[in-house]
Coordinates of C-alpha atoms in Angstrom, one line a residue:
M271 CA 105.9 110.5 93.2
R272 CA 102.7 109.9 91.2
T273 CA 102.1 106.4 92.7
R274 CA 100.8 106.6 96.4
I275 CA 101.0 103.6 98.8
R276 CA 97.5 102.3 99.8
R277 CA 96.3 102.2 103.4
W278 CA 95.9 98.5 103.3
Q279 CA 99.5 98.1 102.3
V280 CA 100.6 100.1 105.3
V281 CA 98.6 98.0 107.6
A282 CA 99.7 94.7 105.9
T283 CA 103.5 95.8 106.0
S284 CA 103.1 96.7 109.6
G285 CA 101.7 93.3 110.3
V286 CA 104.6 91.6 108.5
G287 CA 107.1 93.6 110.5
V288 CA 105.5 92.8 113.8
L289 CA 105.0 89.1 113.0
S290 CA 108.6 88.9 111.8
V291 CA 110.0 90.2 115.1
V292 CA 107.8 87.7 117.0
A293 CA 108.9 84.7 114.8
S294 CA 112.5 85.6 115.0
L295 CA 112.5 86.0 118.8
L296 CA 110.7 82.8 119.2
G297 CA 113.3 81.1 117.0
L298 CA 116.3 82.6 118.9
F299 CA 115.0 82.3 122.5
R300 CA 112.2 79.8 122.7
P301 CA 113.7 76.4 123.8
G302 CA 112.9 73.6 121.4
H303 CA 111.3 75.9 118.8
Y304 CA 113.2 74.4 115.9
L305 CA 112.9 70.6 115.7
D306 CA 115.1 70.3 112.6
A307 CA 118.3 68.4 112.2
P308 CA 121.1 70.0 114.2
A309 CA 123.1 70.6 111.1
F310 CA 120.5 72.9 109.7
R311 CA 119.8 75.0 112.9
P312 CA 122.6 77.4 112.5
Q313 CA 121.2 78.6 109.3
L314 CA 117.9 79.1 111.0
F315 CA 119.4 81.1 113.8
A316 CA 121.3 83.2 111.2
Q317 CA 118.1 83.9 109.5
D318 CA 116.5 85.0 112.7
V319 CA 119.4 87.3 113.6
T320 CA 119.5 89.0 110.2
M321 CA 115.8 89.3 110.0
L322 CA 115.9 91.4 113.2
V323 CA 119.0 93.3 112.3
V324 CA 118.5 93.9 108.6
G325 CA 115.1 92.7 107.2
V326 CA 112.7 94.4 109.6
P327 CA 114.6 97.6 109.8
A328 CA 114.8 97.8 106.0
L329 CA 111.0 97.2 105.8
A330 CA 110.3 99.9 108.3
I331 CA 112.5 102.4 106.8
G332 CA 111.2 101.8 103.3
L333 CA 107.6 102.1 104.5
W334 CA 108.2 105.2 106.5
F335 CA 109.7 107.0 103.4
S336 CA 107.3 105.5 100.9
V337 CA 104.3 106.8 102.9
R338 CA 105.9 110.2 102.6
G339 CA 105.9 110.0 98.8
S340 CA 109.6 109.0 98.3
L341 CA 110.4 106.9 95.2
R342 CA 113.6 105.8 96.8
G343 CA 111.7 104.7 99.9
R344 CA 109.2 102.8 97.7
F345 CA 112.0 100.7 96.3
V346 CA 113.5 100.0 99.6
W347 CA 110.0 98.9 100.7
L348 CA 109.4 96.7 97.7
G349 CA 112.9 95.1 97.9
A350 CA 112.3 94.4 101.7
L351 CA 108.9 92.9 100.9
A352 CA 110.6 90.7 98.2
Y353 CA 113.1 89.6 101.0
M354 CA 110.1 88.9 103.4
T355 CA 108.4 86.8 100.7
Y356 CA 111.3 84.8 100.0
M357 CA 112.4 84.2 103.5
W358 CA 109.0 83.3 104.8
A359 CA 108.4 81.0 101.8
S360 CA 111.7 79.3 102.5
I361 CA 111.3 79.0 106.3
G362 CA 107.6 77.8 105.9
L363 CA 108.7 75.1 103.7
Q364 CA 112.0 74.1 105.4
V365 CA 111.2 74.2 109.1
A366 CA 109.7 71.1 110.7
F367 CA 106.3 71.7 112.0
N368 CA 106.1 73.8 115.2
Q369 CA 103.5 75.8 117.2
F370 CA 104.2 78.9 115.0
F371 CA 103.4 77.2 111.7
L372 CA 100.3 79.2 111.1
G373 CA 102.3 82.3 111.8
Y374 CA 104.6 81.4 108.9
V375 CA 101.5 81.0 106.8
A376 CA 100.3 84.4 107.7
L377 CA 103.7 86.0 107.2
F378 CA 104.1 84.5 103.6
C379 CA 100.4 85.4 102.7
L380 CA 100.8 89.0 103.9
S381 CA 104.3 89.4 102.3
V382 CA 103.4 88.1 98.9
F383 CA 100.1 89.9 98.4
T384 CA 101.6 93.1 99.7
F385 CA 104.6 92.8 97.5
V386 CA 102.5 92.0 94.4
G387 CA 100.2 94.9 95.1
G388 CA 103.1 97.2 95.6
V389 CA 104.8 96.3 92.3
V390 CA 101.7 96.4 90.1
T391 CA 100.8 99.8 91.4
T392 CA 104.2 101.3 90.7
D393 CA 104.3 103.8 87.9
A394 CA 106.8 102.1 85.7
D395 CA 106.9 105.1 83.3
E396 CA 107.8 107.5 86.0
V397 CA 110.6 105.2 87.2
A398 CA 111.9 104.8 83.6
E399 CA 111.8 108.5 82.9
T400 CA 113.9 109.3 86.1
L401 CA 116.5 106.7 85.2
V402 CA 117.0 106.7 81.6
G403 CA 120.4 108.1 80.9
D404 CA 121.5 108.0 84.6
L405 CA 121.4 104.3 85.1
P406 CA 123.8 101.9 83.2
K407 CA 121.1 99.5 82.1
R408 CA 123.4 97.1 80.3
L409 CA 125.5 96.6 83.4
Y410 CA 122.4 95.9 85.5
A411 CA 120.8 93.7 82.8
G412 CA 124.1 91.7 82.4
F413 CA 124.4 91.3 86.2
L414 CA 120.9 90.0 86.5
L415 CA 121.3 87.5 83.7
F416 CA 124.6 86.4 85.1
V417 CA 123.0 85.7 88.6
A418 CA 120.0 83.9 87.0
A419 CA 122.3 81.7 84.9
G420 CA 124.8 81.0 87.6
L421 CA 122.0 80.2 90.1
A422 CA 120.5 77.8 87.6
F423 CA 123.7 76.2 87.0
L424 CA 124.6 75.9 90.7
W425 CA 121.4 74.1 91.6
L426 CA 121.0 72.1 88.4
S427 CA 124.6 70.7 88.8
E428 CA 123.4 69.1 92.0
L429 CA 119.9 68.0 90.9
V430 CA 120.5 66.7 87.4
P431 CA 123.3 64.2 88.2
A432 CA 121.3 62.9 91.2
T433 CA 118.1 62.7 89.0
L434 CA 120.0 60.8 86.1
A435 CA 121.7 58.4 88.6
G436 CA 118.6 57.8 90.6
T437 CA 120.3 58.9 93.8
T438 CA 119.7 61.5 96.5
P439 CA 121.6 64.9 96.4
R440 CA 124.2 65.1 99.0
L441 CA 122.7 68.1 100.6
V442 CA 119.5 66.0 101.3
E443 CA 121.6 63.3 102.9
E444 CA 123.3 65.7 105.2
V445 CA 120.4 68.0 106.1
G446 CA 117.1 66.3 105.1
P447 CA 114.4 66.7 102.4
Q448 CA 113.7 70.3 103.4
A449 CA 117.1 71.4 102.0
M450 CA 115.5 71.3 98.6
A451 CA 113.1 74.2 99.4
S452 CA 115.6 76.8 98.3
H453 CA 116.3 75.0 95.1
F454 CA 112.6 74.8 94.3
I455 CA 111.9 78.5 95.1
D456 CA 115.0 79.7 93.2
L457 CA 114.5 77.6 90.1
S458 CA 110.8 78.1 89.7
I459 CA 110.5 81.8 90.7
V460 CA 113.8 83.7 91.2
V461 CA 115.7 82.5 88.2
P462 CA 112.8 83.2 85.7
A463 CA 112.0 86.6 87.4
L464 CA 115.7 87.6 87.1
G465 CA 115.9 86.5 83.6
L466 CA 112.8 88.4 82.6
S467 CA 114.0 91.5 84.4
S468 CA 117.3 91.4 82.6
L469 CA 115.7 91.0 79.2
W470 CA 113.2 93.8 79.7
L471 CA 115.8 96.1 81.0
W472 CA 118.2 95.4 78.1
Q473 CA 115.2 96.2 75.8
G474 CA 114.6 99.5 77.7
R475 CA 111.1 98.6 78.7
P476 CA 109.8 100.7 81.7
W477 CA 108.9 97.5 83.8
G478 CA 112.6 96.3 83.2
Y479 CA 113.7 99.4 85.3
V480 CA 111.1 98.6 88.0
L481 CA 112.0 94.9 88.3
A482 CA 115.7 95.5 88.2
G483 CA 115.5 97.9 91.2
V484 CA 113.5 95.5 93.1
G485 CA 115.8 92.7 92.3
V486 CA 119.0 94.5 93.4
V487 CA 117.5 95.9 96.5
F488 CA 116.2 92.4 97.3
G489 CA 119.6 91.1 96.8
A490 CA 121.1 93.8 99.1
V491 CA 118.7 93.0 102.0
L492 CA 119.3 89.3 101.5
A493 CA 123.2 89.6 101.3
P494 CA 123.7 89.5 105.3
T495 CA 121.5 86.5 105.5
L496 CA 123.3 84.5 102.8
T497 CA 126.7 85.5 104.1
L498 CA 126.1 84.6 107.7
G499 CA 124.2 81.5 106.9
T500 CA 126.7 80.2 104.4
F501 CA 129.6 80.8 106.8
L502 CA 127.9 79.0 109.7
L503 CA 127.2 76.0 107.4
A504 CA 130.7 76.0 105.9
T505 CA 132.4 76.2 109.3
G506 CA 130.1 73.8 111.2
G507 CA 131.5 70.8 109.5
A508 CA 128.1 68.9 109.3
V509 CA 127.3 70.2 105.8
T510 CA 129.6 70.1 102.8
V511 CA 129.9 73.6 101.2
S512 CA 132.0 73.7 98.0
F513 CA 134.1 76.8 97.4
V514 CA 132.1 77.5 94.1
S515 CA 128.8 77.4 96.1
L516 CA 130.3 79.6 98.8
A517 CA 131.7 82.1 96.4
F518 CA 128.6 82.3 94.2
T519 CA 126.2 82.5 97.1
V520 CA 128.0 85.4 98.7
V521 CA 129.8 87.5 96.1
P522 CA 126.7 88.3 93.8
A523 CA 124.7 89.2 96.9
L524 CA 127.5 91.7 97.9
V525 CA 127.6 93.1 94.3
A526 CA 123.8 93.5 94.4
A527 CA 124.1 95.5 97.5
A528 CA 126.5 97.9 95.7
L529 CA 124.3 98.1 92.7
A530 CA 121.3 98.7 94.9
V531 CA 122.9 101.9 96.4
T532 CA 123.6 103.1 92.9
Y533 CA 120.1 102.5 91.8
V534 CA 118.5 104.0 94.8
T535 CA 120.7 107.1 94.7
A536 CA 119.9 107.6 91.0
L537 CA 116.1 108.1 91.9
P538 CA 115.0 111.5 92.9
S539 CA 115.5 112.4 96.5
N540 CA 112.5 114.6 96.9
S541 CA 109.3 113.3 98.4
G542 CA 105.7 114.0 97.5
S543 CA 103.4 115.7 100.0
E544 CA 100.2 113.8 99.6
G545 CA 101.0 110.9 102.0
V546 CA 98.9 107.8 102.1
G547 CA 96.1 107.3 99.6
E548 CA 95.1 105.9 96.3
V549 CA 96.3 106.6 92.8
G550 CA 94.2 109.4 91.3
G551 CA 93.5 110.9 94.7
R552 CA 91.1 108.5 96.1
A553 CA 91.4 107.7 99.9

Protein backbone atom coordinates (compact mmCIF):
# COMPACT_ATOMS: atom_id res chain seq x y z
CA MET A 1 0.00 0.00 0.00
CA ARG A 2 1.48 3.32 -1.09
CA THR A 3 -0.37 5.42 1.50
CA ARG A 4 0.85 5.15 5.10
CA ILE A 5 -1.13 5.96 8.19
CA ARG A 6 0.28 8.92 10.15
CA ARG A 7 1.40 8.67 13.74
CA TRP A 8 -1.05 11.36 14.83
CA GLN A 9 -3.85 9.30 13.29
CA VAL A 10 -2.81 6.28 15.33
CA VAL A 11 -2.79 8.35 18.54
CA ALA A 12 -6.11 10.04 17.74
CA THR A 13 -7.77 6.75 16.80
CA SER A 14 -6.57 5.18 20.03
CA GLY A 15 -8.06 8.11 21.91
CA VAL A 16 -11.39 7.64 20.14
CA GLY A 17 -11.41 3.96 21.09
CA VAL A 18 -10.61 4.54 24.76
CA LEU A 19 -13.07 7.42 25.17
CA SER A 20 -15.78 5.44 23.36
CA VAL A 21 -15.41 2.59 25.84
CA VAL A 22 -15.60 5.03 28.76
CA ALA A 23 -18.67 6.80 27.34
CA SER A 24 -20.51 3.55 26.63
CA LEU A 25 -19.76 2.06 30.05
CA LEU A 26 -20.99 5.24 31.74
CA GLY A 27 -24.19 5.10 29.70
CA LEU A 28 -24.83 1.48 30.60
CA PHE A 29 -23.82 1.37 34.25
CA ARG A 30 -23.79 4.90 35.71
CA PRO A 31 -27.16 5.57 37.40
CA GLY A 32 -28.89 8.64 36.04
CA HIS A 33 -26.36 9.16 33.25
CA TYR A 34 -29.08 9.69 30.65
CA LEU A 35 -31.63 12.33 31.60
CA ASP A 36 -33.65 11.95 28.42
CA ALA A 37 -37.27 10.92 27.96
CA PRO A 38 -37.85 7.26 28.94
CA ALA A 39 -39.06 6.46 25.41
CA PHE A 40 -35.68 7.47 24.01
CA ARG A 41 -33.42 5.66 26.48
CA PRO A 42 -33.64 2.14 24.96
CA GLN A 43 -32.08 3.48 21.77
CA LEU A 44 -29.26 5.08 23.77
CA PHE A 45 -28.59 1.81 25.58
CA ALA A 46 -28.60 -0.03 22.24
CA GLN A 47 -26.02 2.42 20.93
CA ASP A 48 -23.82 1.85 23.96
CA VAL A 49 -23.97 -1.94 23.61
CA THR A 50 -23.25 -1.99 19.88
CA MET A 51 -20.50 0.59 20.33
CA LEU A 52 -18.72 -1.80 22.71
CA VAL A 53 -19.44 -4.99 20.79
CA VAL A 54 -19.06 -3.77 17.19
CA GLY A 55 -17.83 -0.19 16.85
CA VAL A 56 -14.73 -0.21 19.04
CA PRO A 57 -13.55 -3.69 17.92
CA ALA A 58 -13.98 -2.70 14.25
CA LEU A 59 -11.96 0.47 14.87
CA ALA A 60 -9.21 -1.46 16.66
CA ILE A 61 -9.00 -4.18 14.00
CA GLY A 62 -8.94 -1.64 11.19
CA LEU A 63 -6.22 0.38 12.90
CA TRP A 64 -4.13 -2.72 13.63
CA PHE A 65 -4.05 -3.86 10.01
CA SER A 66 -3.83 -0.35 8.57
CA VAL A 67 -0.68 0.29 10.60
CA ARG A 68 0.76 -2.84 8.98
CA GLY A 69 0.12 -1.47 5.52
CA SER A 70 -3.06 -3.39 4.68
CA LEU A 71 -5.38 -1.67 2.21
CA ARG A 72 -8.21 -3.83 3.52
CA GLY A 73 -7.42 -2.68 7.04
CA ARG A 74 -7.41 0.94 5.93
CA PHE A 75 -10.98 0.73 4.66
CA VAL A 76 -12.18 -1.02 7.81
CA TRP A 77 -10.45 1.75 9.79
CA LEU A 78 -12.02 4.52 7.68
CA GLY A 79 -15.48 2.93 7.80
CA ALA A 80 -15.24 2.57 11.57
CA LEU A 81 -14.12 6.20 11.88
CA ALA A 82 -17.11 7.25 9.76
CA TYR A 83 -19.29 5.29 12.18
CA MET A 84 -17.66 7.00 15.18
CA THR A 85 -18.12 10.43 13.60
CA TYR A 86 -21.78 9.75 12.87
CA MET A 87 -22.56 8.20 16.24
CA TRP A 88 -20.85 10.81 18.40
CA ALA A 89 -22.34 13.66 16.38
CA SER A 90 -25.78 12.10 16.86
CA ILE A 91 -25.29 11.39 20.56
CA GLY A 92 -23.78 14.81 21.24
CA LEU A 93 -26.81 16.49 19.66
CA GLN A 94 -29.46 14.12 21.02
CA VAL A 95 -28.50 13.44 24.62
CA ALA A 96 -29.62 15.82 27.33
CA PHE A 97 -26.71 17.62 28.99
CA ASN A 98 -24.82 15.46 31.44
CA GLN A 99 -21.38 15.43 33.06
CA PHE A 100 -19.81 13.70 30.05
CA PHE A 101 -20.86 16.40 27.56
CA LEU A 102 -17.28 17.57 26.97
CA GLY A 103 -16.34 13.94 26.41
CA TYR A 104 -18.84 13.83 23.54
CA VAL A 105 -17.28 17.00 22.14
CA ALA A 106 -13.81 15.43 22.30
CA LEU A 107 -15.04 12.20 20.71
CA PHE A 108 -16.68 13.97 17.78
CA CYS A 109 -13.69 16.27 17.27
CA LEU A 110 -11.16 13.42 17.28
CA SER A 111 -13.36 11.23 15.08
CA VAL A 112 -14.18 13.77 12.38
CA PHE A 113 -10.68 15.18 11.93
CA THR A 114 -9.05 11.75 11.97
CA PHE A 115 -11.63 10.49 9.47
CA VAL A 116 -11.18 13.42 7.10
CA GLY A 117 -7.40 13.16 7.42
CA GLY A 118 -7.55 9.45 6.65
CA VAL A 119 -9.74 9.90 3.59
CA VAL A 120 -7.78 12.73 1.97
CA THR A 121 -4.47 10.90 2.42
CA THR A 122 -5.77 7.73 0.77
CA ASP A 123 -4.27 7.03 -2.65
CA ALA A 124 -7.45 7.00 -4.75
CA ASP A 125 -5.61 5.94 -7.91
CA GLU A 126 -4.17 2.91 -6.13
CA VAL A 127 -7.61 1.90 -4.87
CA ALA A 128 -9.20 2.30 -8.30
CA GLU A 129 -6.40 0.32 -9.97
CA THR A 130 -6.98 -2.64 -7.66
CA LEU A 131 -10.76 -2.64 -8.07
CA VAL A 132 -11.40 -1.85 -11.74
CA GLY A 133 -12.75 -5.00 -13.36
CA ASP A 134 -13.26 -6.79 -10.04
CA LEU A 135 -15.88 -4.57 -8.40
CA PRO A 136 -19.38 -4.31 -9.98
CA LYS A 137 -19.36 -0.52 -9.85
CA ARG A 138 -22.88 -0.07 -11.21
CA LEU A 139 -24.30 -2.32 -8.52
CA TYR A 140 -22.55 -0.31 -5.82
CA ALA A 141 -23.43 3.03 -7.41
CA GLY A 142 -27.07 2.02 -7.76
CA PHE A 143 -27.23 0.86 -4.16
CA LEU A 144 -25.70 4.08 -2.83
CA LEU A 145 -28.14 6.16 -4.90
CA PHE A 146 -31.07 4.05 -3.71
CA VAL A 147 -30.10 4.55 -0.07
CA ALA A 148 -29.59 8.29 -0.54
CA ALA A 149 -32.94 8.75 -2.29
CA GLY A 150 -34.79 6.46 0.11
CA LEU A 151 -33.35 8.12 3.19
CA ALA A 152 -34.22 11.56 1.85
CA PHE A 153 -37.78 10.44 1.07
CA LEU A 154 -38.18 8.76 4.47
CA TRP A 155 -37.24 11.86 6.45
CA LEU A 156 -38.82 14.43 4.13
CA SER A 157 -42.12 12.54 4.23
CA GLU A 158 -42.21 13.39 7.94
CA LEU A 159 -40.79 16.90 7.78
CA VAL A 160 -42.48 18.43 4.72
CA PRO A 161 -46.13 17.75 5.75
CA ALA A 162 -45.44 19.05 9.26
CA THR A 163 -43.72 22.12 7.84
CA LEU A 164 -46.55 22.91 5.43
CA ALA A 165 -49.20 22.33 8.09
CA GLY A 166 -47.32 24.29 10.74
CA THR A 167 -47.41 21.33 13.11
CA THR A 168 -44.82 19.25 14.95
CA PRO A 169 -43.62 15.90 13.54
CA ARG A 170 -45.04 12.97 15.50
CA LEU A 171 -41.59 11.75 16.48
CA VAL A 172 -40.88 15.07 18.20
CA GLU A 173 -44.13 14.81 20.15
CA GLU A 174 -43.25 11.29 21.30
CA VAL A 175 -39.53 11.68 22.03
CA GLY A 176 -38.71 15.38 22.14
CA PRO A 177 -36.89 17.88 19.90
CA GLN A 178 -33.63 15.93 20.04
CA ALA A 179 -35.27 13.33 17.79
CA MET A 180 -34.55 15.61 14.82
CA ALA A 181 -30.78 15.25 15.19
CA SER A 182 -30.66 12.18 12.96
CA HIS A 183 -32.83 13.87 10.34
CA PHE A 184 -30.52 16.89 10.36
CA ILE A 185 -27.30 14.87 10.03
CA ASP A 186 -28.69 12.48 7.44
CA LEU A 187 -30.19 15.15 5.18
CA SER A 188 -27.27 17.58 5.42
CA ILE A 189 -24.32 15.16 5.27
CA VAL A 190 -25.16 11.49 4.70
CA VAL A 191 -27.57 11.89 1.76
CA PRO A 192 -25.34 14.30 -0.22
CA ALA A 193 -22.25 12.18 0.50
CA LEU A 194 -23.95 8.99 -0.70
CA GLY A 195 -25.29 10.75 -3.78
CA LEU A 196 -21.88 12.14 -4.70
CA SER A 197 -20.22 8.77 -4.09
CA SER A 198 -22.76 7.11 -6.37
CA LEU A 199 -22.22 9.65 -9.15
CA TRP A 200 -18.44 9.48 -9.04
CA LEU A 201 -18.41 5.69 -8.92
CA TRP A 202 -20.81 5.47 -11.87
CA GLN A 203 -18.46 7.77 -13.80
CA GLY A 204 -15.51 5.58 -12.85
CA ARG A 205 -13.65 8.30 -10.96
CA PRO A 206 -10.99 7.05 -8.52
CA TRP A 207 -12.50 8.90 -5.58
CA GLY A 208 -15.81 7.20 -6.31
CA TYR A 209 -14.19 3.85 -5.51
CA VAL A 210 -12.78 5.23 -2.25
CA LEU A 211 -15.99 6.87 -1.02
CA ALA A 212 -18.10 3.87 -2.01
CA GLY A 213 -15.88 1.59 0.06
CA VAL A 214 -16.02 3.88 3.05
CA GLY A 215 -19.80 4.13 2.66
CA VAL A 216 -20.55 0.42 2.62
CA VAL A 217 -18.14 -0.37 5.47
CA PHE A 218 -19.75 2.45 7.46
CA GLY A 219 -23.14 0.88 6.76
CA ALA A 220 -21.89 -2.53 7.82
CA VAL A 221 -20.60 -1.24 11.16
CA LEU A 222 -23.79 0.78 11.67
CA ALA A 223 -26.13 -2.13 10.83
CA PRO A 224 -26.23 -3.71 14.33
CA THR A 225 -26.88 -0.32 15.95
CA LEU A 226 -29.75 0.46 13.59
CA THR A 227 -31.23 -3.02 13.88
CA LEU A 228 -31.14 -3.23 17.67
CA GLY A 229 -32.17 0.39 18.24
CA THR A 230 -35.09 0.21 15.81
CA PHE A 231 -36.25 -3.11 17.28
CA LEU A 232 -36.28 -1.70 20.82
CA LEU A 233 -38.16 1.42 19.75
CA ALA A 234 -40.70 -0.61 17.76
CA THR A 235 -41.37 -3.08 20.59
CA GLY A 236 -41.31 -0.53 23.40
CA GLY A 237 -44.70 0.90 22.46
CA ALA A 238 -43.88 4.49 23.39
CA VAL A 239 -42.67 5.46 19.91
CA THR A 240 -44.57 4.85 16.66
CA VAL A 241 -42.38 3.08 14.10
CA SER A 242 -44.02 2.38 10.73
CA PHE A 243 -43.27 -0.79 8.80
CA VAL A 244 -41.75 1.28 5.98
CA SER A 245 -39.42 3.04 8.42
CA LEU A 246 -38.52 -0.26 10.04
CA ALA A 247 -37.79 -1.98 6.73
CA PHE A 248 -35.84 0.88 5.20
CA THR A 249 -33.78 1.42 8.32
CA VAL A 250 -32.70 -2.20 8.72
CA VAL A 251 -32.62 -3.80 5.25
CA PRO A 252 -30.25 -1.35 3.48
CA ALA A 253 -27.83 -1.57 6.40
CA LEU A 254 -27.77 -5.36 6.13
CA VAL A 255 -27.25 -5.16 2.36
CA ALA A 256 -24.42 -2.69 2.97
CA ALA A 257 -22.80 -5.26 5.25
CA ALA A 258 -22.83 -7.84 2.45
CA LEU A 259 -21.46 -5.33 -0.05
CA ALA A 260 -18.77 -4.31 2.43
CA VAL A 261 -17.53 -7.88 2.64
CA THR A 262 -17.39 -8.10 -1.16
CA TYR A 263 -15.60 -4.75 -1.39
CA VAL A 264 -12.98 -5.52 1.25
CA THR A 265 -12.25 -8.99 -0.13
CA ALA A 266 -11.77 -7.48 -3.60
CA LEU A 267 -8.84 -5.46 -2.23
CA PRO A 268 -5.37 -7.05 -2.14
CA SER A 269 -4.75 -9.15 0.96
CA ASN A 270 -1.02 -8.46 1.17
CA SER A 271 0.25 -5.86 3.62
CA GLY A 272 3.12 -3.46 3.23
CA SER A 273 6.17 -3.64 5.43
CA GLU A 274 6.87 0.02 6.13
CA GLY A 275 4.52 0.43 9.08
CA VAL A 276 3.56 3.83 10.44
CA GLY A 277 4.95 6.90 8.76
CA GLU A 278 4.23 9.58 6.22
CA VAL A 279 3.58 9.35 2.51
CA GLY A 280 6.87 9.58 0.74
CA GLY A 281 8.84 8.08 3.61
CA ARG A 282 8.81 11.00 6.06
CA ALA A 283 8.37 10.00 9.72
